[in-house]
Coordinates of C-alpha atoms and ligand atoms in Angstrom, one line a residue:
M324 CA -32.9 -5.9 48.5
G325 CA -36.4 -4.9 47.5
K326 CA -37.1 -4.0 43.8
E327 CA -37.7 -0.4 44.5
K328 CA -34.6 0.0 46.7
K329 CA -32.5 -1.6 44.0
R330 CA -33.9 0.7 41.4
I331 CA -33.1 3.8 43.5
K332 CA -29.5 2.5 44.2
L333 CA -28.9 1.9 40.5
N334 CA -30.3 5.3 39.6
T335 CA -28.0 7.0 42.2
I336 CA -25.0 5.1 40.7
K337 CA -26.2 6.1 37.3
Q338 CA -26.4 9.8 38.1
K339 CA -23.1 9.8 39.8
M340 CA -21.4 8.1 36.8
N341 CA -23.1 10.2 34.3
A342 CA -22.3 13.5 36.0
S343 CA -18.8 13.2 34.7
I344 CA -17.2 10.5 32.7
K345 CA -13.8 9.4 33.9
N346 CA -13.1 6.2 32.0
I347 CA -13.8 5.6 28.4
C348 CA -13.3 2.3 26.6
C349 CA -13.4 2.1 22.8
I350 CA -13.8 -1.3 21.3
G351 CA -12.1 -1.2 17.8
A352 CA -8.8 0.4 17.2
G353 CA -9.4 1.1 13.5
Y354 CA -9.7 4.2 11.2
V355 CA -12.5 5.5 13.4
G356 CA -11.6 4.2 16.9
G357 CA -8.0 5.3 16.8
P358 CA -8.3 8.9 15.6
T359 CA -11.6 9.6 17.4
M360 CA -10.3 8.4 20.8
A361 CA -6.9 10.2 20.2
V362 CA -8.8 13.5 19.8
I363 CA -11.1 12.8 22.9
A364 CA -7.9 12.1 25.0
D365 CA -6.3 15.2 23.6
K366 CA -9.2 17.5 24.5
C367 CA -10.3 15.8 27.7
L368 CA -7.4 15.6 30.2
D369 CA -9.7 14.5 32.9
I370 CA -10.7 11.4 31.0
S371 CA -8.7 8.2 30.7
V372 CA -9.3 6.6 27.3
H373 CA -8.6 2.9 26.6
V374 CA -8.8 1.7 23.0
V375 CA -9.0 -2.1 22.8
D376 CA -8.9 -4.5 19.9
I377 CA -8.7 -8.2 19.3
N378 CA -6.0 -7.6 16.7
Q379 CA -2.7 -7.8 18.5
K380 CA -0.7 -6.6 15.5
R381 CA -2.9 -3.5 15.2
I382 CA -2.5 -2.7 18.9
D383 CA 1.3 -3.2 18.7
A384 CA 1.4 -0.8 15.7
W385 CA -0.5 1.8 17.7
N386 CA 2.0 1.3 20.6
Q387 CA 5.2 1.3 18.5
S388 CA 7.7 4.2 19.0
D389 CA 7.9 4.9 15.2
L390 CA 5.1 7.4 14.8
N391 CA 5.5 7.3 11.0
N392 CA 4.2 3.8 10.9
L393 CA 1.0 4.0 12.9
P394 CA -1.7 1.7 11.5
V395 CA -3.7 4.7 10.3
Y396 CA -2.1 7.5 8.3
E397 CA -3.9 10.8 8.9
P398 CA -2.4 14.3 8.8
G399 CA -1.9 15.6 12.3
L400 CA -2.6 12.2 14.0
A401 CA 1.0 11.3 14.9
E402 CA 1.4 14.6 16.8
I403 CA -1.7 13.9 18.9
I404 CA -0.6 10.3 19.6
E405 CA 2.8 11.6 20.7
R406 CA 1.3 13.8 23.3
T407 CA -1.6 11.6 24.6
R408 CA -0.3 8.0 24.4
D409 CA 0.4 6.6 27.8
R410 CA -0.7 9.9 29.3
N411 CA -4.5 9.4 29.1
L412 CA -4.7 7.3 25.9
F413 CA -3.9 3.6 26.1
F414 CA -4.0 0.9 23.4
S415 CA -4.3 -2.7 24.5
T416 CA -5.9 -6.1 23.8
E417 CA -7.2 -6.2 27.4
V418 CA -10.8 -6.0 26.3
N419 CA -12.5 -7.4 29.4
S420 CA -10.8 -5.2 32.0
A421 CA -11.2 -2.1 29.8
I422 CA -15.0 -2.8 29.7
S423 CA -15.2 -3.5 33.5
N424 CA -13.5 -0.2 34.3
A425 CA -15.4 2.0 31.9
D426 CA -18.3 4.4 32.5
M427 CA -18.8 4.8 28.8
I428 CA -18.0 2.3 26.0
F429 CA -17.8 3.2 22.3
I430 CA -18.5 0.3 19.9
S431 CA -16.3 1.2 16.9
V432 CA -15.9 -2.1 15.2
N433 CA -16.2 -3.0 11.5
T434 CA -19.7 -3.5 9.9
P435 CA -19.0 -4.7 6.4
T436 CA -21.5 -5.9 3.9
K437 CA -22.6 -9.5 4.5
T438 CA -21.0 -11.9 2.0
K439 CA -23.3 -14.9 2.6
G440 CA -26.7 -15.8 4.0
I441 CA -29.8 -13.7 4.2
G442 CA -29.1 -10.2 2.8
A443 CA -25.7 -11.2 1.3
G444 CA -24.3 -8.4 -0.8
K445 CA -26.5 -5.8 0.8
A446 CA -27.2 -6.1 4.6
S447 CA -24.5 -5.2 7.1
D448 CA -22.7 -8.0 8.8
L449 CA -23.4 -7.3 12.5
R450 CA -21.5 -10.2 14.0
W451 CA -18.7 -8.0 15.4
V452 CA -21.2 -5.6 16.9
E453 CA -23.2 -8.4 18.5
A454 CA -20.0 -10.0 19.9
C455 CA -19.1 -6.6 21.5
A456 CA -22.6 -6.3 23.0
R457 CA -22.3 -9.8 24.5
Q458 CA -18.9 -9.0 26.0
V459 CA -20.1 -5.7 27.4
A460 CA -23.1 -7.5 28.9
K461 CA -20.8 -10.0 30.6
E462 CA -18.0 -7.6 31.8
G463 CA -19.9 -4.3 32.4
R464 CA -20.0 -3.2 36.1
N465 CA -22.4 -0.7 37.8
H466 CA -23.9 1.5 35.2
T467 CA -22.4 1.7 31.7
I468 CA -23.3 3.9 28.8
V469 CA -22.9 2.0 25.6
V470 CA -22.4 4.2 22.5
E471 CA -22.8 3.0 19.0
K472 CA -20.0 4.6 17.0
S473 CA -20.0 2.1 14.2
T474 CA -22.4 2.8 11.3
L475 CA -25.4 0.6 11.9
P476 CA -28.8 -0.3 10.3
V477 CA -31.8 1.5 11.8
R478 CA -33.0 -0.2 15.0
T479 CA -29.7 -2.0 15.8
A480 CA -29.8 -0.3 19.2
E481 CA -32.9 -2.4 20.0
T482 CA -30.8 -5.6 19.5
I483 CA -28.0 -4.2 21.6
K484 CA -30.4 -3.3 24.4
K485 CA -31.9 -6.8 24.3
I486 CA -28.5 -8.4 24.6
L487 CA -27.4 -6.1 27.4
S488 CA -30.6 -6.6 29.4
S489 CA -30.5 -10.4 29.1
A490 CA -27.1 -10.3 30.9
N491 CA -28.6 -9.5 34.3
Q492 CA -31.5 -12.0 33.9
S493 CA -29.1 -14.9 33.2
S494 CA -26.3 -14.0 35.8
N495 CA -28.0 -12.3 38.7
K496 CA -25.8 -9.2 38.1
S497 CA -27.1 -5.8 39.0
S498 CA -25.3 -3.8 36.3
T499 CA -27.3 -1.5 34.2
F500 CA -26.8 -0.1 30.7
S501 CA -28.1 2.7 28.5
V502 CA -27.6 2.7 24.7
L503 CA -26.9 5.8 22.6
S504 CA -26.3 6.3 19.0
N505 CA -23.4 8.7 18.1
P506 CA -22.5 8.1 14.5
E507 CA -19.1 9.4 13.2
F508 CA -19.0 11.7 10.2
L509 CA -15.2 12.1 9.8
A510 CA -13.8 11.6 6.4
E511 CA -10.4 9.9 6.0
G512 CA -7.5 12.2 5.1
T513 CA -9.2 15.0 7.0
A514 CA -10.2 13.0 10.1
I515 CA -8.4 15.2 12.7
N516 CA -9.8 18.4 11.4
D517 CA -13.3 16.8 11.1
L518 CA -13.0 15.6 14.7
E519 CA -11.7 18.9 16.1
N520 CA -14.1 21.1 14.1
P521 CA -17.2 19.0 13.4
D522 CA -20.1 20.4 11.5
R523 CA -22.3 18.7 14.1
V524 CA -22.2 16.0 16.7
L525 CA -25.2 13.7 16.6
I526 CA -26.5 11.9 19.7
G527 CA -29.5 9.7 19.6
G528 CA -31.1 8.2 22.7
D529 CA -33.9 8.1 25.1
D530 CA -32.0 8.5 28.4
D531 CA -31.5 12.2 29.2
S532 CA -28.7 11.7 31.8
S533 CA -26.7 9.5 29.4
I534 CA -27.2 11.9 26.5
K535 CA -26.0 14.7 28.8
A536 CA -22.9 12.7 29.9
L537 CA -21.9 12.1 26.3
A538 CA -22.6 15.7 25.3
N539 CA -20.4 16.8 28.3
V540 CA -17.5 14.9 26.7
Y541 CA -17.9 16.7 23.4
E542 CA -18.4 20.0 25.1
H543 CA -14.8 20.0 26.1
W544 CA -14.2 21.4 22.6
V545 CA -17.4 21.5 20.6
S546 CA -19.9 24.3 21.2
A547 CA -23.3 23.1 22.6
E548 CA -25.3 24.4 19.6
K549 CA -23.5 22.0 17.4
I550 CA -24.6 19.0 19.4
L551 CA -27.8 17.6 18.0
K552 CA -30.0 15.4 20.1
T553 CA -32.5 13.1 18.4
N554 CA -34.2 9.8 19.0
L555 CA -32.2 6.6 18.5
W556 CA -33.7 5.7 15.1
S557 CA -33.3 9.2 13.6
S558 CA -29.7 9.2 14.6
E559 CA -29.0 5.7 13.1
L560 CA -30.9 6.7 9.9
S561 CA -29.2 10.1 9.6
K562 CA -25.8 8.4 9.3
L563 CA -26.9 6.2 6.4
T564 CA -28.7 9.1 4.8
A565 CA -25.7 11.4 5.0
N566 CA -23.5 8.9 3.3
A567 CA -26.1 8.1 0.7
F568 CA -26.5 11.9 -0.1
L569 CA -22.8 12.4 -0.4
A570 CA -22.3 9.4 -2.6
Q571 CA -25.3 10.4 -4.7
R572 CA -23.7 13.9 -5.4
I573 CA -20.5 12.2 -6.6
T574 CA -22.5 9.9 -8.9
S575 CA -24.4 12.8 -10.2
I576 CA -21.3 14.8 -11.1
N577 CA -19.7 11.7 -12.6
S578 CA -22.7 11.2 -14.8
V579 CA -22.4 14.9 -15.9
A580 CA -18.7 14.4 -16.6
A581 CA -19.7 11.8 -19.2
I582 CA -22.1 14.2 -20.8
C583 CA -19.4 16.9 -20.8
E584 CA -17.0 14.6 -22.6
A585 CA -19.7 13.8 -25.2
T586 CA -20.7 17.4 -25.8
G587 CA -17.6 19.6 -25.5
A588 CA -18.6 21.0 -22.1
D589 CA -16.1 21.0 -19.2
V590 CA -17.2 19.4 -15.9
R591 CA -15.0 21.7 -13.8
E592 CA -16.9 24.7 -15.3
V593 CA -20.2 23.1 -14.8
S594 CA -19.3 22.2 -11.1
L595 CA -18.3 25.8 -10.5
A596 CA -21.4 27.2 -12.0
I597 CA -23.9 25.0 -10.2
G598 CA -21.9 25.0 -6.9
K599 CA -22.3 28.8 -6.7
D600 CA -26.0 28.2 -6.2
S601 CA -26.2 28.3 -2.4
R602 CA -28.9 25.7 -2.5
I603 CA -26.5 23.3 -4.2
G604 CA -23.2 24.3 -2.6
S605 CA -19.7 23.7 -4.0
K606 CA -18.5 20.7 -2.0
F607 CA -18.4 17.1 -3.3
L608 CA -18.7 18.1 -6.9
N609 CA -15.3 16.8 -8.1
A610 CA -15.7 14.2 -10.9
G611 CA -13.4 11.2 -10.6
P612 CA -13.0 7.5 -11.1
G613 CA -16.0 6.7 -8.9
F614 CA -16.3 6.9 -5.2
G615 CA -14.4 4.4 -3.1
G616 CA -13.7 3.8 0.6
S617 CA -15.1 1.3 3.0
C618 CA -18.4 3.0 3.6
F619 CA -20.3 4.7 0.8
K620 CA -21.1 1.5 -1.1
K621 CA -21.7 -0.5 2.0
D622 CA -24.0 2.1 3.6
I623 CA -26.1 2.6 0.5
L624 CA -26.5 -1.1 0.0
N625 CA -27.5 -1.3 3.6
L626 CA -30.1 1.4 3.0
V627 CA -31.3 -0.5 -0.1
Y628 CA -31.7 -3.6 2.0
L629 CA -33.7 -1.8 4.6
C630 CA -36.0 -0.3 1.9
R631 CA -36.7 -3.7 0.5
Y632 CA -37.2 -5.1 4.0
F633 CA -39.9 -2.4 4.6
G634 CA -41.4 -3.0 1.2
L635 CA -40.2 0.2 -0.4
E636 CA -39.1 -1.2 -3.7
E637 CA -39.0 2.0 -5.7
V638 CA -37.0 3.8 -3.0
A639 CA -34.6 0.8 -3.0
R640 CA -34.1 1.0 -6.7
Y641 CA -33.5 4.7 -6.6
W642 CA -30.6 4.4 -4.2
E643 CA -29.3 1.2 -5.8
M644 CA -28.8 3.1 -9.0
V645 CA -26.1 5.3 -7.3
V646 CA -24.0 2.2 -6.8
T647 CA -24.7 0.8 -10.3
L648 CA -23.6 4.1 -11.9
N649 CA -20.5 4.2 -9.7
T650 CA -19.4 0.8 -11.0
W651 CA -20.2 1.9 -14.6
Q652 CA -17.9 5.0 -14.0
Q653 CA -15.0 2.7 -13.0
K654 CA -15.5 0.5 -16.0
R655 CA -15.6 3.6 -18.2
I656 CA -12.1 4.6 -17.1
S657 CA -10.6 1.2 -17.9
Q658 CA -12.4 1.0 -21.2
L659 CA -11.4 4.4 -22.5
T660 CA -7.8 3.7 -21.5
V661 CA -7.9 0.6 -23.8
N662 CA -9.7 2.4 -26.6
N663 CA -7.2 5.3 -26.7
L664 CA -4.2 3.0 -26.7
F665 CA -5.3 1.7 -30.1
G666 CA -7.8 -0.8 -28.7
T667 CA -5.3 -3.1 -27.2
I668 CA -3.1 -2.9 -24.1
T669 CA -1.8 -6.5 -24.2
G670 CA 1.9 -6.3 -23.3
K671 CA 1.8 -2.5 -23.0
K672 CA 3.3 -0.8 -20.0
I673 CA 1.0 1.6 -18.2
A674 CA 2.0 3.6 -15.1
V675 CA -0.7 3.8 -12.5
L676 CA -0.3 6.7 -10.1
G677 CA -2.3 6.3 -7.0
F678 CA -3.9 3.3 -5.3
A679 CA -5.5 4.7 -2.1
F680 CA -9.2 5.5 -2.5
K681 CA -8.4 9.2 -2.0
A682 CA -5.5 11.4 -1.1
N683 CA -3.9 11.7 2.4
T684 CA -4.9 8.2 3.5
N685 CA -3.2 4.8 3.3
D686 CA -6.6 3.2 3.2
T687 CA -7.4 1.2 0.0
R688 CA -10.7 -0.4 1.0
D689 CA -13.0 -0.4 -2.0
S690 CA -10.6 1.9 -3.9
P691 CA -11.7 2.5 -7.5
A692 CA -8.1 1.6 -8.4
I693 CA -8.7 -2.0 -7.5
Q694 CA -11.5 -2.6 -10.1
I695 CA -9.9 -0.4 -12.8
I696 CA -6.5 -2.2 -12.3
N697 CA -8.1 -5.6 -12.4
E698 CA -9.8 -4.8 -15.7
L699 CA -6.5 -3.5 -17.2
L700 CA -4.7 -6.7 -16.0
E701 CA -7.5 -8.7 -17.6
E702 CA -6.7 -7.0 -20.9
G703 CA -3.1 -8.1 -20.5
A704 CA -1.5 -4.8 -19.5
Q705 CA 1.9 -4.5 -17.6
L706 CA 1.2 -2.1 -14.8
F707 CA 3.7 -0.2 -12.7
I708 CA 1.8 1.0 -9.7
H709 CA 2.9 3.9 -7.5
D710 CA 1.4 5.3 -4.3
P711 CA 3.1 7.5 -1.7
K712 CA 1.5 5.8 1.2
V713 CA 0.3 2.4 0.1
N714 CA 2.8 -0.4 0.4
E715 CA 3.4 -3.4 -1.9
G716 CA 2.0 -5.9 0.5
Q717 CA -1.3 -4.1 0.7
I718 CA -1.6 -4.0 -3.1
V719 CA -0.9 -7.8 -3.3
Q720 CA -3.7 -8.3 -0.8
D721 CA -6.2 -6.1 -2.6
L722 CA -5.5 -7.3 -6.2
K723 CA -5.3 -10.9 -4.9
R724 CA -2.2 -11.5 -7.0
D725 CA 1.5 -11.3 -6.5
S726 CA 3.6 -8.6 -8.1
S727 CA 5.9 -9.8 -10.9
K728 CA 9.4 -9.0 -9.9
C729 CA 10.4 -8.4 -13.5
L730 CA 7.9 -8.0 -16.3
E731 CA 8.3 -9.6 -19.7
L732 CA 6.8 -7.0 -21.9
A733 CA 6.0 -9.6 -24.6
N734 CA 4.0 -11.7 -22.2
S735 CA 0.3 -11.6 -23.0
N736 CA -0.9 -12.2 -19.4
G737 CA -1.2 -9.0 -17.5
G738 CA 1.1 -8.4 -14.6
W739 CA 2.1 -5.6 -12.2
V740 CA 5.1 -4.3 -10.4
Y741 CA 5.4 -2.0 -7.4
A742 CA 7.1 1.2 -8.5
S743 CA 8.8 3.0 -5.7
T744 CA 9.5 6.1 -7.8
I745 CA 7.4 7.9 -10.4
D746 CA 10.3 7.8 -12.9
S747 CA 10.5 4.0 -12.7
A748 CA 6.8 3.8 -13.3
V749 CA 6.7 6.0 -16.4
E750 CA 9.9 4.8 -18.1
N751 CA 9.0 3.3 -21.5
A752 CA 5.3 3.4 -20.6
D753 CA 2.6 3.9 -23.3
G754 CA 0.1 5.3 -20.8
L755 CA 0.0 7.0 -17.5
L756 CA -3.2 6.8 -15.5
I757 CA -3.8 9.0 -12.4
L758 CA -6.3 7.4 -10.0
T759 CA -5.6 9.3 -6.7
E760 CA -5.4 13.0 -6.3
W761 CA -2.1 13.0 -4.2
P762 CA -0.6 16.5 -4.0
E763 CA 2.6 15.4 -5.6
Y764 CA 0.7 14.3 -8.8
R765 CA -0.3 17.9 -9.3
E766 CA 3.4 18.8 -9.5
L767 CA 4.7 16.3 -12.0
D768 CA 7.6 17.2 -14.2
W769 CA 6.0 16.7 -17.6
E770 CA 9.1 17.5 -19.6
N771 CA 11.0 14.7 -17.9
I772 CA 8.0 12.3 -18.1
S773 CA 7.5 12.9 -21.9
N774 CA 11.2 12.1 -22.4
L775 CA 10.8 8.8 -20.4
M776 CA 7.5 7.6 -22.0
R777 CA 7.3 5.7 -25.3
P778 CA 5.6 7.9 -28.0
P779 CA 2.8 8.3 -28.9
A780 CA 2.2 8.3 -25.1
W781 CA -1.1 9.0 -23.4
V782 CA -1.9 10.6 -20.0
F783 CA -5.3 9.6 -18.5
D784 CA -6.1 12.0 -15.7
A785 CA -9.1 10.5 -13.8
R786 CA -8.8 13.1 -11.0
S787 CA -8.3 16.3 -12.9
V788 CA -5.1 17.2 -11.2
T789 CA -3.1 18.1 -14.3
N790 CA -2.6 21.2 -16.3
P791 CA -3.6 20.3 -19.9
S792 CA -1.4 22.9 -21.7
E793 CA 1.6 21.8 -19.7
I794 CA 1.1 18.2 -20.8
R795 CA 0.3 18.9 -24.5
K796 CA 3.3 21.2 -24.7
F797 CA 5.6 18.2 -24.4
G798 CA 3.8 16.2 -27.1
L799 CA 1.8 14.0 -24.8
N800 CA -1.9 13.1 -25.5
L801 CA -4.3 13.8 -22.7
W802 CA -7.7 12.4 -21.6
R803 CA -9.0 14.3 -18.6
I804 CA -12.2 13.4 -16.7
G805 CA -15.2 15.5 -17.9
D806 CA -13.1 17.5 -20.4
G807 CA -15.1 17.7 -23.6
S808 CA -12.4 19.7 -25.3
N809 CA -10.7 16.5 -26.4
Q810 CA -13.9 14.7 -27.3
E811 CA -12.7 13.8 -30.8
L812 CA -10.0 11.7 -29.3
I813 CA -12.2 9.4 -27.2
Ligands
NAD1656 P1 -11.7 -0.9 10.9 O1 -11.9 -2.2 10.3 O2 -10.6 0.0 10.6 O3 -11.6 -1.1 12.5 C1 -12.4 -2.0 13.2 C2 -11.6 -2.7 14.3 O4 -12.5 -3.4 15.2 C3 -10.6 -3.7 13.8 O5 -9.3 -3.4 14.2 C4 -11.1 -5.0 14.4 O6 -10.0 -5.9 14.8 C5 -11.8 -4.5 15.7 N1 -12.8 -5.5 16.2 C6 -13.7 -6.2 15.6 N2 -14.4 -6.9 16.5 C7 -13.9 -6.7 17.7 C8 -14.2 -7.2 19.0 N3 -15.2 -8.0 19.2 N4 -13.4 -6.8 20.0 C9 -12.4 -5.9 19.8 N5 -12.1 -5.4 18.6 C10 -12.8 -5.8 17.5 O7 -13.1 -0.1 10.8 P2 -13.3 1.5 10.7 O8 -13.0 2.0 9.4 O9 -12.7 2.1 11.9 O10 -14.9 1.5 10.8 C11 -15.6 1.2 12.0 C12 -17.0 1.6 11.9 O11 -17.1 3.0 11.8 C13 -17.8 1.0 10.7 O12 -19.1 0.8 11.1 C14 -17.8 2.1 9.7 O13 -18.9 2.1 8.8 C15 -17.9 3.4 10.6 N6 -17.3 4.6 10.0 C16 -16.1 4.5 9.4 C17 -15.5 5.7 8.9 C18 -14.1 5.7 8.2 O14 -13.7 6.7 7.7 N7 -13.4 4.6 8.1 C19 -16.1 6.9 9.1 C20 -17.3 6.9 9.8 C21 -17.9 5.8 10.3
UGA1657 C1 -17.1 9.5 3.8 C2 -17.9 10.7 4.3 O1 -17.4 11.9 3.6 C3 -17.8 10.8 5.8 O2 -18.6 11.9 6.3 C4 -18.2 9.5 6.5 O3 -18.1 9.6 7.9 C5 -17.4 8.4 6.0 O4 -17.5 8.3 4.5 C6 -17.8 7.1 6.5 O5 -18.9 6.9 7.0 O6 -16.9 6.2 6.4 P1 -14.6 9.0 3.3 O7 -15.1 7.8 2.6 O8 -13.5 8.8 4.3 O9 -15.7 9.7 4.1 O10 -14.0 10.1 2.3 P2 -14.8 11.1 1.2 O11 -14.0 12.3 1.2 O12 -16.2 11.1 1.5 O13 -14.5 10.3 -0.2 C7 -15.2 9.1 -0.5 C8 -14.9 8.8 -2.0 O14 -15.5 9.8 -2.8 C9 -13.4 8.9 -2.3 O15 -13.1 7.9 -3.3 C10 -13.2 10.3 -3.0 O16 -12.2 10.3 -3.9 C11 -14.6 10.4 -3.7 N1 -15.0 11.8 -4.0 C12 -15.2 12.6 -3.0 C13 -15.1 12.2 -5.3 O17 -14.9 11.4 -6.3 N2 -15.5 13.5 -5.5 C14 -15.7 14.4 -4.5 O18 -16.1 15.5 -4.8 C15 -15.6 13.9 -3.2

């Protein structure tokens, strides 16, 4: 077939496919792939959505009948899975066939920070993204729209395009590809609401028909004005920038919390006052134990790496400071816990309430609890850890040490026990440290807790979920994040 004829044929196929997407494949059945595809399947009855993963255990967990034990806990997710699974939503490890049958492929795999080699500790490790691109290049048929859903460094689309275009050269295939960037902005714990009612959907690309095809998918439930179209690089950079700005706000308010504690001000009052300024806005102004989660730190470090790569040293240092201060905040919490418990916690029992990086998720990746707990263990504390959604096995994995089945309180080496109830965590404890803002921690029975703890007992509220007068009424001492009213006690 002549070159021109072949081009016309491919374009016809392309237009036909793009007019309406019938088969979506999502590579990566994680915190983004699972919920995002569930919502697409729920809203688009005319599209068949296949979520594939190399992790058989994860796929089995998505397919199990017990909807309370899906691999991702998100309010509202189980109900959507119940009505979509095996209707037009399918989970499997059949990666190749899902790719071959798809008109549109979302790459939604992990992009963690590199741990070794060039850029270690800063740059994103793109090996999983590259592996996907190679597989798509090999298995893709006709015209396939490849959508970057993972968060990626600016200009990754260029690499993906190169890998995809090399497929035809090496194998005589006539398949074609276009690459779009469509970053995900959902936050864990509110993922379903964020997906169903997004502030915006961002599509970056240079191929109008593919952009239109992806926009059509979202327009099943998102109004067209909310769908922003940009060039590829703006889209990739917007995702890193959005996370950097959000993380920077948290670091800013955490730094103000420390000033409040030193001066007698109250960070809740300061947040309220500044948040009323419509130029500042009220969201993301809750002081806490430092931001956690799998993305903020990784994405800022990635931005820092890019800045240095492009010779923007001052800009790199500016963003790097957000991460430095976040680590400092976590250290501050463990240090003040020790200081208030008479400078030593060796052999003392402390109840830790909350291990997830935020409420309403079972995700513990980069949770501030991990660093804070490790520092307390280093000081010799005996920790009883409670979390409504995180299981013991996950904590073992994150702390990289087994739980002690029974703690010898006289033992000077730190140890931890998984507490299945709050009462068992606080019984005879000298301290109670709240690290995640789970709703049930707002409703604690302080009279009962004060009877169970060993006086003089301390409550450390790193999430500001408690009512100070309730706590003090029962003779407990309280440190609350950003609360300068108890400054003399620090
Ligand atoms: P995750 O680790 O939960 O899931 C990624 C999945 O991809 C894993 O199950 C893994 O087995 C699978 N995978 C890796 N390589 C594969 C391959 N070659 N073939 C098939 N499956 C493969 O990660 P996540 O939290 O879903 O994040 C995915 C991406 O989305 C990241 O780039 C992240 O930065 C971004 N993101 C995450 C969130 C969030 O809230 N977690 C929000 C927005 C964006
Ligand atoms: C964040 C962003 O909010 C999402 O838009 C983005 O898509 C996602 O990262 C991502 O790219 O992975 P997520 O990390 O799931 O979402 O949750 P957030 O609500 O942003 O919370 C992150 C951390 O900041 C948590 O540890 C949370 O407790 C903390 N935080 C948040 C505060 O300490 N104070 C606040 O006011 C808000």
